[in-house]
Amino acid sequence: MPIEPGPDNTAAIDRSLWMARLTATERPDEIAEIASLVQRSLGGDAAAFEQIIVRYERRVFNLAMKLLGSTDDAQDAAQEVFLRVFKYIHRFNTNKPIEPWLMQMTVNVCRNIGRNRQRRWHTFPETVDSQMPVACESRDPHAGLAGEQQRQMVWKALETLPQKERLAVILRDIDGLTTAEVAQVLGSTETTVRSQVSRARVRMKEAIDAMTGDRP
Amino acid sequence: MSCEFSKETLALFVENDLPTADAAKQVQAHVSVCAACRLYCEQLETSQSFIKSQFQLNDQKPVSQELLTDVRRSVMSQIDVTERSLGWAIRFERFLALAFRTPRYAAAGFALVAVVSVSVLGQMQHSLPKTTETAAVFSGHDTLSRPTDYRDWVFVGKWRGHGDVSENVYVSPDAYSEYTHTGKFPDGTVTVSETLSSDPEPAVVALKVAVKDSSRFNDGWGFYDFADSKDRLKAKAEALPQTAGCRSCHRDGWLRM
């Protein structure tokens, strides 16, 4: 059944609506629906591909917004994610849920945008003010750059993690999902998620300590 | 740390992520009496706060549907362009995915085609006449620059001439390799014959070069003599005419290769 984009939703309603579709009984249906949309997209059905976007655009955008802190960058990221989905959708295993694939792609795209942003700021510092993430409390370009450097430090720490741990800890600690929600998104168990997240936190701490010189 | 609770357990504890309330109480009881674990927990909390602070928004408004619609419209408007820009490999993968309906089978199909293609191309390469990257440097149609690094090439042999004169012959490496496999010199072959004399002192007194290039020379080979009238070596030389003595000696042997 096609999903029409709804009116403005608050974050709380947004999550409950999104998560409501992912109960254990509905999940196999969800997977089958996505599989059908993917096959139709591969066959040239643009409307089918648009349905995929409608289902996950808010999810992708919200994660990008958290990772990048800028509406413009999050828009660019969401756009890039779905263009990549279109390009590589034939590689997606339709027997599995699509969220982990989308979330991983969103993380990778945001990582690239973050890197490019830092390079741009170093080359054109006058652009800092107009593109600074809203998370920065100071509008001082120097503080903005320092803030971006701290953000990049965290990204570097994230890159020391294995992919599954990285995605789990981003969804839990940055995206703010509960352990149960992360397990649902990743098609995993809460025990596995706890194991991944706990290892990730320890490694992140060690990586950041090493970068800041605060070795134990 | 050698306490009963691991770093990973403490990493869950600081974020209230332990699976049960009882587990949390046990860790809390331990941390309250263990200075090392308490310190580690404080460090973890600092680290977690730092990480989260880099991504938390001061004013997180829900994203508007209008903005999401703009993103979707932009993506859909670029789909046609994206599809046209797909490389042949991606197009072929998509064709296989559609035909086989599973990425695994599509990947297997793609791998099979790749193996067959490489095999066929390999067979074709053996049957095609081979052209080796030439060591000859031409200016104009057939003016050749004197090779200078030929002593690093394959040394074919040495001939003793009269008195203290000797002759060394070299062949360009790729050409030699092709010759040993096929018995034919490929286009781009360069052979160098240097004549050495030790009277009055060791020196190269003559340098003759043969180059195989079917696009330049009627019977495929060009011959060059880099010695000038004063037994010095020229930097460049023009190809010897068809009537030159080289051809009469090599016509029935070497020139056929």
Tab-separated table of C-alpha atoms in Angstrom:
chain	number	residue	atom	x	y	z
A	1	MET	CA	0.000	0.000	0.000
A	2	PRO	CA	1.523	3.343	-0.973
A	3	ILE	CA	2.425	5.583	1.949
A	4	GLU	CA	1.483	9.193	1.445
A	5	PRO	CA	3.590	11.846	3.139
A	6	GLY	CA	1.670	13.134	6.150
A	7	PRO	CA	1.450	16.521	7.820
A	8	ASP	CA	4.093	17.909	10.161
A	9	ASN	CA	4.773	15.516	13.008
A	10	THR	CA	6.505	16.185	16.278
A	11	ALA	CA	9.622	14.126	16.951
A	12	ALA	CA	7.777	11.947	19.470
A	13	ILE	CA	4.894	11.102	17.152
A	14	ASP	CA	7.348	10.648	14.318
A	15	ARG	CA	9.233	7.958	16.204
A	16	SER	CA	6.146	6.122	17.421
A	17	LEU	CA	4.692	6.049	13.916
A	18	TRP	CA	7.984	4.847	12.507
A	19	MET	CA	8.638	2.229	15.164
A	20	ALA	CA	5.019	1.066	15.122
A	21	ARG	CA	5.622	-0.431	11.721
A	22	LEU	CA	8.457	-2.550	12.977
A	23	THR	CA	6.826	-4.982	15.381
A	24	ALA	CA	7.899	-8.593	15.181
A	25	THR	CA	4.718	-9.676	13.389
A	26	GLU	CA	4.838	-6.874	10.849
A	27	ARG	CA	8.511	-7.183	10.050
A	28	PRO	CA	8.271	-10.049	7.521
A	29	ASP	CA	5.527	-8.088	5.704
A	30	GLU	CA	7.670	-4.989	5.712
A	31	ILE	CA	10.602	-6.929	4.244
A	32	ALA	CA	8.378	-8.431	1.554
A	33	GLU	CA	6.940	-5.023	0.658
A	34	ILE	CA	10.397	-3.491	0.328
A	35	ALA	CA	11.536	-6.468	-1.753
A	36	SER	CA	8.667	-5.864	-4.129
A	37	LEU	CA	9.412	-2.133	-4.367
A	38	VAL	CA	13.089	-2.861	-5.030
A	39	GLN	CA	12.315	-5.279	-7.844
A	40	ARG	CA	9.869	-2.835	-9.413
A	41	SER	CA	12.446	-0.043	-9.102
A	42	LEU	CA	15.009	-2.189	-10.888
A	43	GLY	CA	12.456	-2.751	-13.609
A	44	GLY	CA	12.244	1.015	-14.166
A	45	ASP	CA	9.223	1.821	-11.985
A	46	ALA	CA	10.083	5.302	-10.686
A	47	ALA	CA	6.957	5.429	-8.539
A	48	ALA	CA	8.104	2.311	-6.686
A	49	PHE	CA	11.446	3.917	-5.933
A	50	GLU	CA	9.698	7.039	-4.730
A	51	GLN	CA	7.733	4.896	-2.286
A	52	ILE	CA	11.016	3.711	-0.796
A	53	ILE	CA	12.107	7.306	-0.331
A	54	VAL	CA	8.791	8.288	1.272
A	55	ARG	CA	9.098	5.457	3.795
A	56	TYR	CA	12.593	6.363	4.960
A	57	GLU	CA	13.237	10.025	4.096
A	58	ARG	CA	12.431	11.277	7.574
A	59	ARG	CA	14.563	8.610	9.221
A	60	VAL	CA	17.543	9.327	7.004
A	61	PHE	CA	17.183	13.080	7.348
A	62	ASN	CA	16.919	12.973	11.143
A	63	LEU	CA	20.063	10.907	11.484
A	64	ALA	CA	21.918	13.159	9.048
A	65	MET	CA	20.744	16.197	10.983
A	66	LYS	CA	22.124	14.760	14.204
A	67	LEU	CA	25.428	13.840	12.604
A	68	LEU	CA	25.936	17.091	10.723
A	69	GLY	CA	23.990	19.625	12.771
A	70	SER	CA	23.107	21.673	9.716
A	71	THR	CA	19.832	21.606	7.786
A	72	ASP	CA	21.551	22.365	4.491
A	73	ASP	CA	24.128	19.631	4.961
A	74	ALA	CA	21.475	17.183	6.145
A	75	GLN	CA	19.440	17.922	3.015
A	76	ASP	CA	22.489	17.318	0.834
A	77	ALA	CA	23.224	14.127	2.759
A	78	ALA	CA	19.683	12.780	2.438
A	79	GLN	CA	19.711	13.523	-1.270
A	80	GLU	CA	23.058	11.800	-1.730
A	81	VAL	CA	21.913	8.787	0.293
A	82	PHE	CA	18.872	8.179	-1.892
A	83	LEU	CA	20.799	8.730	-5.102
A	84	ARG	CA	23.258	6.097	-3.922
A	85	VAL	CA	20.352	3.841	-3.007
A	86	PHE	CA	19.087	4.215	-6.563
A	87	LYS	CA	22.498	3.486	-8.036
A	88	TYR	CA	23.262	0.427	-5.894
A	89	ILE	CA	19.812	-0.885	-5.066
A	90	HIS	CA	20.520	-4.027	-7.098
A	91	ARG	CA	23.165	-4.980	-4.512
A	92	PHE	CA	20.739	-4.855	-1.618
A	93	ASN	CA	19.740	-8.265	-0.256
A	94	THR	CA	15.945	-8.082	-0.228
A	95	ASN	CA	15.715	-10.923	2.293
A	96	LYS	CA	17.001	-8.561	4.984
A	97	PRO	CA	15.591	-5.332	6.441
A	98	ILE	CA	16.654	-2.211	4.588
A	99	GLU	CA	17.192	0.076	7.595
A	100	PRO	CA	20.722	-1.090	8.483
A	101	TRP	CA	21.783	-0.573	4.880
A	102	LEU	CA	20.221	2.898	4.786
A	103	MET	CA	21.642	3.877	8.171
A	104	GLN	CA	25.124	2.691	7.208
A	105	MET	CA	24.927	4.622	3.964
A	106	THR	CA	23.770	7.718	5.844
A	107	VAL	CA	26.705	7.465	8.240
A	108	ASN	CA	29.171	7.112	5.349
A	109	VAL	CA	27.688	10.037	3.414
A	110	CYS	CA	27.668	12.244	6.501
A	111	ARG	CA	31.263	11.327	7.173
A	112	ASN	CA	32.238	12.528	3.694
A	113	ILE	CA	30.232	15.729	3.997
A	114	GLY	CA	31.793	16.428	7.372
A	115	ARG	CA	35.288	15.972	5.915
A	116	ASN	CA	34.522	18.216	2.951
A	117	ARG	CA	33.085	20.826	5.256
A	118	GLN	CA	36.223	20.905	7.340
A	119	ARG	CA	38.399	21.171	4.230
A	120	ARG	CA	36.161	23.970	2.954
A	121	TRP	CA	36.423	25.858	6.216
A	122	HIS	CA	40.166	25.603	6.230
A	123	THR	CA	40.304	26.949	2.666
A	124	PHE	CA	37.467	29.473	2.908
A	125	PRO	CA	37.127	30.459	6.567
A	126	GLU	CA	34.700	33.242	5.595
A	127	THR	CA	32.092	30.568	4.873
A	128	VAL	CA	32.182	29.243	8.420
A	129	ASP	CA	29.523	31.545	9.789
A	130	SER	CA	26.929	30.720	7.154
A	131	GLN	CA	27.436	26.991	7.368
A	132	MET	CA	28.154	26.431	11.020
A	133	PRO	CA	26.219	23.644	12.655
A	134	VAL	CA	23.500	24.913	14.960
A	135	ALA	CA	25.055	22.803	17.713
A	136	CYS	CA	27.779	25.422	18.017
A	137	GLU	CA	26.835	27.915	20.668
A	138	SER	CA	29.362	30.489	19.544
A	139	ARG	CA	29.108	32.231	16.202
A	140	ASP	CA	32.796	33.042	16.345
A	141	PRO	CA	34.404	31.455	13.257
A	142	HIS	CA	37.445	30.424	15.267
A	143	ALA	CA	35.268	28.714	17.842
A	144	GLY	CA	33.322	27.196	14.985
A	145	LEU	CA	36.463	25.753	13.480
A	146	ALA	CA	37.623	24.475	16.859
A	147	GLY	CA	34.204	22.900	17.357
A	148	GLU	CA	34.420	21.245	13.965
A	149	GLN	CA	37.859	19.938	14.849
A	150	GLN	CA	36.421	18.365	17.981
A	151	ARG	CA	33.650	16.826	15.922
A	152	GLN	CA	36.221	15.449	13.493
A	153	MET	CA	38.090	13.999	16.462
A	154	VAL	CA	34.992	12.065	17.383
A	155	TRP	CA	34.610	10.917	13.776
A	156	LYS	CA	38.194	9.685	13.790
A	157	ALA	CA	37.469	7.794	16.988
A	158	LEU	CA	34.370	6.299	15.348
A	159	GLU	CA	36.485	5.155	12.437
A	160	THR	CA	38.607	3.027	14.749
A	161	LEU	CA	35.537	0.871	15.365
A	162	PRO	CA	34.430	-2.143	13.362
A	163	GLN	CA	31.489	-1.234	11.143
A	164	LYS	CA	28.799	-2.986	13.183
A	165	GLU	CA	29.964	-1.459	16.457
A	166	ARG	CA	30.158	1.964	14.824
A	167	LEU	CA	26.609	1.811	13.536
A	168	ALA	CA	25.269	0.463	16.838
A	169	VAL	CA	26.895	3.186	18.943
A	170	ILE	CA	25.836	5.940	16.523
A	171	LEU	CA	22.229	4.806	16.678
A	172	ARG	CA	22.347	4.440	20.461
A	173	ASP	CA	24.429	7.379	21.645
A	174	ILE	CA	24.061	9.918	18.843
A	175	ASP	CA	20.677	9.129	17.334
A	176	GLY	CA	19.318	8.431	20.818
A	177	LEU	CA	17.484	5.186	20.116
A	178	THR	CA	16.979	2.774	22.985
A	179	THR	CA	18.790	-0.548	22.973
A	180	ALA	CA	15.583	-2.286	21.933
A	181	GLU	CA	15.048	0.158	19.065
A	182	VAL	CA	18.634	-0.254	17.872
A	183	ALA	CA	18.174	-4.023	17.913
A	184	GLN	CA	15.044	-3.667	15.804
A	185	VAL	CA	16.720	-1.382	13.283
A	186	LEU	CA	19.726	-3.661	12.929
A	187	GLY	CA	17.684	-6.850	12.933
A	188	SER	CA	19.734	-7.994	15.900
A	189	THR	CA	19.198	-8.824	19.575
A	190	GLU	CA	19.470	-6.534	22.573
A	191	THR	CA	22.288	-8.693	23.949
A	192	THR	CA	24.290	-8.266	20.772
A	193	VAL	CA	23.609	-4.528	20.694
A	194	ARG	CA	24.741	-4.132	24.317
A	195	SER	CA	27.903	-6.029	23.543
A	196	GLN	CA	28.622	-3.884	20.474
A	197	VAL	CA	27.800	-0.595	22.179
A	198	SER	CA	29.834	-1.342	25.314
A	199	ARG	CA	32.923	-2.302	23.309
A	200	ALA	CA	32.459	0.763	21.133
A	201	ARG	CA	32.263	3.115	24.111
A	202	VAL	CA	35.432	1.696	25.646
A	203	ARG	CA	37.302	1.961	22.333
A	204	MET	CA	36.002	5.457	21.670
A	205	LYS	CA	37.202	6.598	25.070
A	206	GLU	CA	40.630	5.104	24.453
A	207	ALA	CA	40.854	6.624	20.989
A	208	ILE	CA	39.873	10.084	22.206
A	209	ASP	CA	42.256	9.809	25.156
A	210	ALA	CA	45.044	8.947	22.729
A	211	MET	CA	44.229	11.938	20.519
A	212	THR	CA	44.038	14.370	23.399
A	213	GLY	CA	47.056	12.927	25.188
A	214	ASP	CA	45.077	11.788	28.179
A	215	ARG	CA	46.483	8.334	28.300
A	216	PRO	CA	45.771	6.463	31.578
B	1	MET	CA	41.661	-3.225	35.721
B	2	SER	CA	41.317	-6.498	37.649
B	3	CYS	CA	37.961	-5.875	39.332
B	4	GLU	CA	35.049	-8.249	38.992
B	5	PHE	CA	33.364	-5.951	36.468
B	6	SER	CA	34.870	-5.353	33.040
B	7	LYS	CA	35.300	-1.998	31.332
B	8	GLU	CA	32.487	-2.967	28.985
B	9	THR	CA	30.133	-3.557	31.913
B	10	LEU	CA	30.991	-0.144	33.320
B	11	ALA	CA	30.430	1.346	29.850
B	12	LEU	CA	26.868	0.019	30.004
B	13	PHE	CA	26.422	1.062	33.616
B	14	VAL	CA	27.218	4.752	33.058
B	15	GLU	CA	24.478	4.946	30.408
B	16	ASN	CA	21.891	2.859	32.315
B	17	ASP	CA	22.165	0.181	29.675
B	18	LEU	CA	22.605	-2.876	31.882
B	19	PRO	CA	19.914	-5.473	31.131
B	20	THR	CA	18.342	-5.591	34.600
B	21	ALA	CA	17.928	-3.347	37.627
B	22	ASP	CA	19.629	-5.974	39.806
B	23	ALA	CA	22.719	-5.930	37.617
B	24	ALA	CA	22.838	-2.152	37.910
B	25	LYS	CA	22.583	-2.355	41.706
B	26	GLN	CA	25.450	-4.810	41.906
B	27	VAL	CA	27.697	-2.602	39.816
B	28	GLN	CA	26.630	0.482	41.788
B	29	ALA	CA	27.519	-1.272	45.063
B	30	HIS	CA	30.950	-2.165	43.725
B	31	VAL	CA	31.701	1.246	42.258
B	32	SER	CA	30.881	2.913	45.580
B	33	VAL	CA	33.736	1.020	47.282
B	34	CYS	CA	36.232	0.681	44.408
B	35	ALA	CA	38.210	3.842	43.654
B	36	ALA	CA	39.630	2.523	40.392
B	37	CYS	CA	36.213	1.616	38.973
B	38	ARG	CA	34.744	4.870	40.209
B	39	LEU	CA	37.485	6.819	38.442
B	40	TYR	CA	36.983	4.837	35.245
B	41	CYS	CA	33.252	5.512	35.370
B	42	GLU	CA	33.912	9.249	35.716
B	43	GLN	CA	36.259	9.127	32.744
B	44	LEU	CA	33.658	7.251	30.710
B	45	GLU	CA	30.990	9.784	31.586
B	46	THR	CA	33.283	12.599	30.492
B	47	SER	CA	34.024	10.808	27.243
B	48	GLN	CA	30.341	10.116	26.568
B	49	SER	CA	29.384	13.729	27.322
B	50	PHE	CA	32.058	14.975	24.982
B	51	ILE	CA	30.923	12.668	22.182
B	52	LYS	CA	27.260	13.502	22.538
B	53	SER	CA	27.923	17.231	22.813
B	54	GLN	CA	29.393	17.203	19.315
B	55	PHE	CA	26.124	16.036	17.833
B	56	GLN	CA	23.388	17.411	20.040
B	57	LEU	CA	21.295	20.198	18.628
B	58	ASN	CA	20.448	23.144	20.817
B	59	ASP	CA	17.050	23.482	19.295
B	60	GLN	CA	15.901	20.334	17.639
B	61	LYS	CA	12.830	21.172	15.613
B	62	PRO	CA	11.053	18.376	13.812
B	63	VAL	CA	11.837	18.440	10.141
B	64	SER	CA	9.069	19.842	8.011
B	65	GLN	CA	7.350	17.713	5.415
B	66	GLU	CA	7.932	20.487	2.915
B	67	LEU	CA	11.678	20.110	3.312
B	68	LEU	CA	11.479	16.345	2.929
B	69	THR	CA	9.326	16.752	-0.175
B	70	ASP	CA	11.948	19.084	-1.649
B	71	VAL	CA	14.629	16.447	-1.073
B	72	ARG	CA	12.471	13.742	-2.637
B	73	ARG	CA	11.625	15.861	-5.671
B	74	SER	CA	15.273	16.692	-6.146
B	75	VAL	CA	16.222	13.014	-6.016
B	76	MET	CA	13.475	11.997	-8.438
B	77	SER	CA	14.464	14.734	-10.878
B	78	GLN	CA	18.035	13.434	-10.897
B	79	ILE	CA	17.146	9.762	-11.313
B	80	ASP	CA	17.008	9.975	-15.090
B	81	VAL	CA	20.415	11.638	-15.245
B	82	THR	CA	21.826	9.179	-12.720
B	83	GLU	CA	20.551	6.230	-14.718
B	84	ARG	CA	22.114	7.543	-17.903
B	85	SER	CA	25.431	8.062	-16.127
B	86	LEU	CA	25.616	4.491	-14.831
B	87	GLY	CA	28.661	2.677	-16.116
B	88	TRP	CA	28.337	-0.511	-18.131
B	89	ALA	CA	29.404	-2.621	-15.141
B	90	ILE	CA	26.588	-1.274	-12.944
B	91	ARG	CA	24.077	-1.648	-15.772
B	92	PHE	CA	25.136	-5.241	-16.278
B	93	GLU	CA	24.914	-5.929	-12.526
B	94	ARG	CA	21.390	-4.481	-12.478
B	95	PHE	CA	20.407	-6.592	-15.472
B	96	LEU	CA	21.667	-9.718	-13.719
B	97	ALA	CA	19.968	-8.727	-10.440
B	98	LEU	CA	16.669	-8.323	-12.272
B	99	ALA	CA	17.100	-11.620	-14.069
B	100	PHE	CA	18.254	-13.652	-11.074
B	101	ARG	CA	16.294	-11.785	-8.405
B	102	THR	CA	19.008	-12.332	-5.809
B	103	PRO	CA	22.229	-10.372	-5.523
B	104	ARG	CA	24.115	-13.564	-4.758
B	105	TYR	CA	23.107	-15.228	-8.014
B	106	ALA	CA	23.619	-11.992	-9.902
B	107	ALA	CA	27.142	-11.721	-8.458
B	108	ALA	CA	27.804	-15.332	-9.464
B	109	GLY	CA	26.568	-14.582	-12.988
B	110	PHE	CA	28.736	-11.485	-13.204
B	111	ALA	CA	31.766	-13.448	-11.963
B	112	LEU	CA	31.131	-16.170	-14.530
B	113	VAL	CA	30.961	-13.642	-17.357
B	114	ALA	CA	34.133	-11.985	-16.088
B	115	VAL	CA	35.999	-15.311	-16.019
B	116	VAL	CA	34.833	-16.233	-19.511
B	117	SER	CA	35.760	-12.774	-20.849
B	118	VAL	CA	39.251	-12.904	-19.379
B	119	SER	CA	39.751	-16.383	-20.786
B	120	VAL	CA	38.586	-15.380	-24.281
B	121	LEU	CA	40.661	-12.214	-24.256
B	122	GLY	CA	43.691	-14.200	-23.159
B	123	GLN	CA	43.258	-16.585	-26.063
B	124	MET	CA	42.792	-13.697	-28.468
B	125	GLN	CA	45.922	-11.990	-27.255
B	126	HIS	CA	48.013	-15.023	-28.095
B	127	SER	CA	46.710	-15.160	-31.642
B	128	LEU	CA	47.022	-11.433	-32.376
B	129	PRO	CA	50.320	-10.126	-33.707
B	130	LYS	CA	52.031	-8.576	-30.745
B	131	THR	CA	53.377	-5.059	-30.628
B	132	THR	CA	55.923	-4.315	-27.979
B	133	GLU	CA	56.525	-0.913	-26.504
B	134	THR	CA	59.347	0.322	-28.685
B	135	ALA	CA	62.698	1.453	-27.300
B	136	ALA	CA	63.203	3.418	-30.522
B	137	VAL	CA	62.817	7.181	-30.388
B	138	PHE	CA	62.023	8.706	-33.772
B	139	SER	CA	61.926	12.281	-34.927
B	140	GLY	CA	60.214	12.718	-38.236
B	141	HIS	CA	59.418	9.635	-40.262
B	142	ASP	CA	62.568	7.612	-39.867
B	143	THR	CA	65.238	9.667	-38.101
B	144	LEU	CA	66.286	7.660	-35.095
B	145	SER	CA	67.884	8.911	-31.879
B	146	ARG	CA	70.841	6.852	-30.781
B	147	PRO	CA	69.860	4.441	-28.023
B	148	THR	CA	71.887	5.120	-24.885
B	149	ASP	CA	70.692	2.509	-22.416
B	150	TYR	CA	71.094	-0.562	-24.614
B	151	ARG	CA	73.667	-2.099	-22.289
B	152	ASP	CA	70.817	-2.719	-19.847
B	153	TRP	CA	69.030	-4.798	-22.511
B	154	VAL	CA	69.424	-8.504	-23.271
B	155	PHE	CA	72.971	-9.284	-24.268
B	156	VAL	CA	72.765	-11.651	-27.216
B	157	GLY	CA	76.403	-12.344	-27.913
B	158	LYS	CA	79.895	-11.174	-28.677
B	159	TRP	CA	81.887	-11.536	-31.869
B	160	ARG	CA	85.591	-11.205	-32.232
B	161	GLY	CA	86.695	-9.231	-35.222
B	162	HIS	CA	90.176	-8.559	-36.576
B	163	GLY	CA	92.829	-7.459	-34.134
B	164	ASP	CA	91.359	-5.889	-31.025
B	165	VAL	CA	87.948	-5.223	-32.494
B	166	SER	CA	84.923	-6.956	-31.025
B	167	GLU	CA	81.231	-6.640	-31.475
B	168	ASN	CA	78.506	-6.878	-28.844
B	169	VAL	CA	74.875	-7.345	-29.791
B	170	TYR	CA	71.902	-6.387	-27.616
B	171	VAL	CA	68.157	-6.775	-28.085
B	172	SER	CA	65.394	-4.775	-26.380
B	173	PRO	CA	63.976	-6.896	-23.537
B	174	ASP	CA	60.291	-7.062	-24.532
B	175	ALA	CA	61.203	-8.023	-28.047
B	176	TYR	CA	63.532	-10.745	-26.836
B	177	SER	CA	60.801	-12.148	-24.636
B	178	GLU	CA	58.326	-12.219	-27.536
B	179	TYR	CA	60.915	-13.795	-29.818
B	180	THR	CA	61.625	-16.623	-27.396
B	181	HIS	CA	57.891	-17.399	-27.230
B	182	THR	CA	56.964	-17.056	-30.877
B	183	GLY	CA	60.140	-17.125	-32.893
B	184	LYS	CA	59.195	-13.737	-34.397
B	185	PHE	CA	60.393	-10.291	-33.509
B	186	PRO	CA	57.458	-7.961	-32.868
B	187	ASP	CA	57.084	-4.409	-34.135
B	188	GLY	CA	59.098	-2.139	-31.845
B	189	THR	CA	62.097	-4.481	-31.691
B	190	VAL	CA	65.430	-2.684	-31.483
B	191	THR	CA	68.741	-4.461	-31.846
B	192	VAL	CA	72.053	-2.760	-31.278
B	193	SER	CA	75.419	-3.862	-32.483
B	194	GLU	CA	78.277	-1.930	-30.899
B	195	THR	CA	81.767	-2.295	-32.240
B	196	LEU	CA	84.477	-1.916	-29.691
B	197	SER	CA	88.122	-1.278	-30.168
B	198	SER	CA	90.844	-1.082	-27.563
B	199	ASP	CA	93.349	0.667	-29.790
B	200	PRO	CA	94.441	3.225	-28.807
B	201	GLU	CA	92.033	2.925	-25.861
B	202	PRO	CA	88.750	1.113	-25.225
B	203	ALA	CA	85.949	2.856	-27.047
B	204	VAL	CA	82.788	2.267	-29.028
B	205	VAL	CA	83.858	2.975	-32.566
B	206	ALA	CA	80.658	2.018	-34.336
B	207	LEU	CA	77.027	1.568	-33.478
B	208	LYS	CA	74.557	-0.029	-35.822
B	209	VAL	CA	70.894	-0.334	-34.970
B	210	ALA	CA	68.024	-2.233	-36.528
B	211	VAL	CA	64.412	-1.349	-35.754
B	212	LYS	CA	61.343	-3.315	-36.702
B	213	ASP	CA	58.415	-1.051	-37.523
B	214	SER	CA	55.960	-2.205	-40.193
B	215	SER	CA	54.357	1.236	-40.363
B	216	ARG	CA	57.629	2.927	-41.354
B	217	PHE	CA	59.648	0.442	-43.373
B	218	ASN	CA	58.546	-1.500	-46.446
B	219	ASP	CA	59.827	-4.842	-45.357
B	220	GLY	CA	59.360	-4.029	-41.665
B	221	TRP	CA	62.964	-3.277	-40.765
B	222	GLY	CA	64.989	-0.068	-40.724
B	223	PHE	CA	68.778	-0.023	-40.400
B	224	TYR	CA	70.891	2.741	-38.945
B	225	ASP	CA	74.587	3.543	-38.725
B	226	PHE	CA	75.490	6.055	-36.048
B	227	ALA	CA	79.174	6.356	-36.880
B	228	ASP	CA	80.177	9.534	-38.672
B	229	SER	CA	83.115	9.996	-41.043
B	230	LYS	CA	85.457	10.579	-38.117
B	231	ASP	CA	84.429	7.440	-36.233
B	232	ARG	CA	82.492	9.423	-33.729
B	233	LEU	CA	78.940	8.557	-32.829
B	234	LYS	CA	76.086	10.723	-34.035
B	235	ALA	CA	73.185	11.602	-31.793
B	236	LYS	CA	70.701	10.901	-34.587
B	237	ALA	CA	70.771	9.006	-37.843
B	238	GLU	CA	68.535	8.567	-40.830
B	239	ALA	CA	67.519	5.150	-42.021
B	240	LEU	CA	69.913	3.560	-44.505
B	241	PRO	CA	68.512	3.233	-48.040
B	242	GLN	CA	66.975	0.039	-49.364
B	243	THR	CA	70.151	-0.638	-51.288
B	244	ALA	CA	72.326	-0.648	-48.173
B	245	GLY	CA	74.475	-3.667	-47.603
B	246	CYS	CA	72.663	-4.661	-44.412
B	247	ARG	CA	69.640	-5.871	-46.289
B	248	SER	CA	71.527	-8.152	-48.632
B	249	CYS	CA	73.044	-9.996	-45.687
B	250	HIS	CA	69.876	-10.202	-43.614
B	251	ARG	CA	67.284	-10.676	-46.336
B	252	ASP	CA	66.893	-14.425	-46.121
B	253	GLY	CA	67.410	-14.750	-42.429
B	254	TRP	CA	66.845	-12.065	-39.937
B	255	LEU	CA	64.547	-9.929	-42.070
B	256	ARG	CA	62.064	-12.772	-42.185
B	257	MET	CA	61.645	-12.625	-38.456
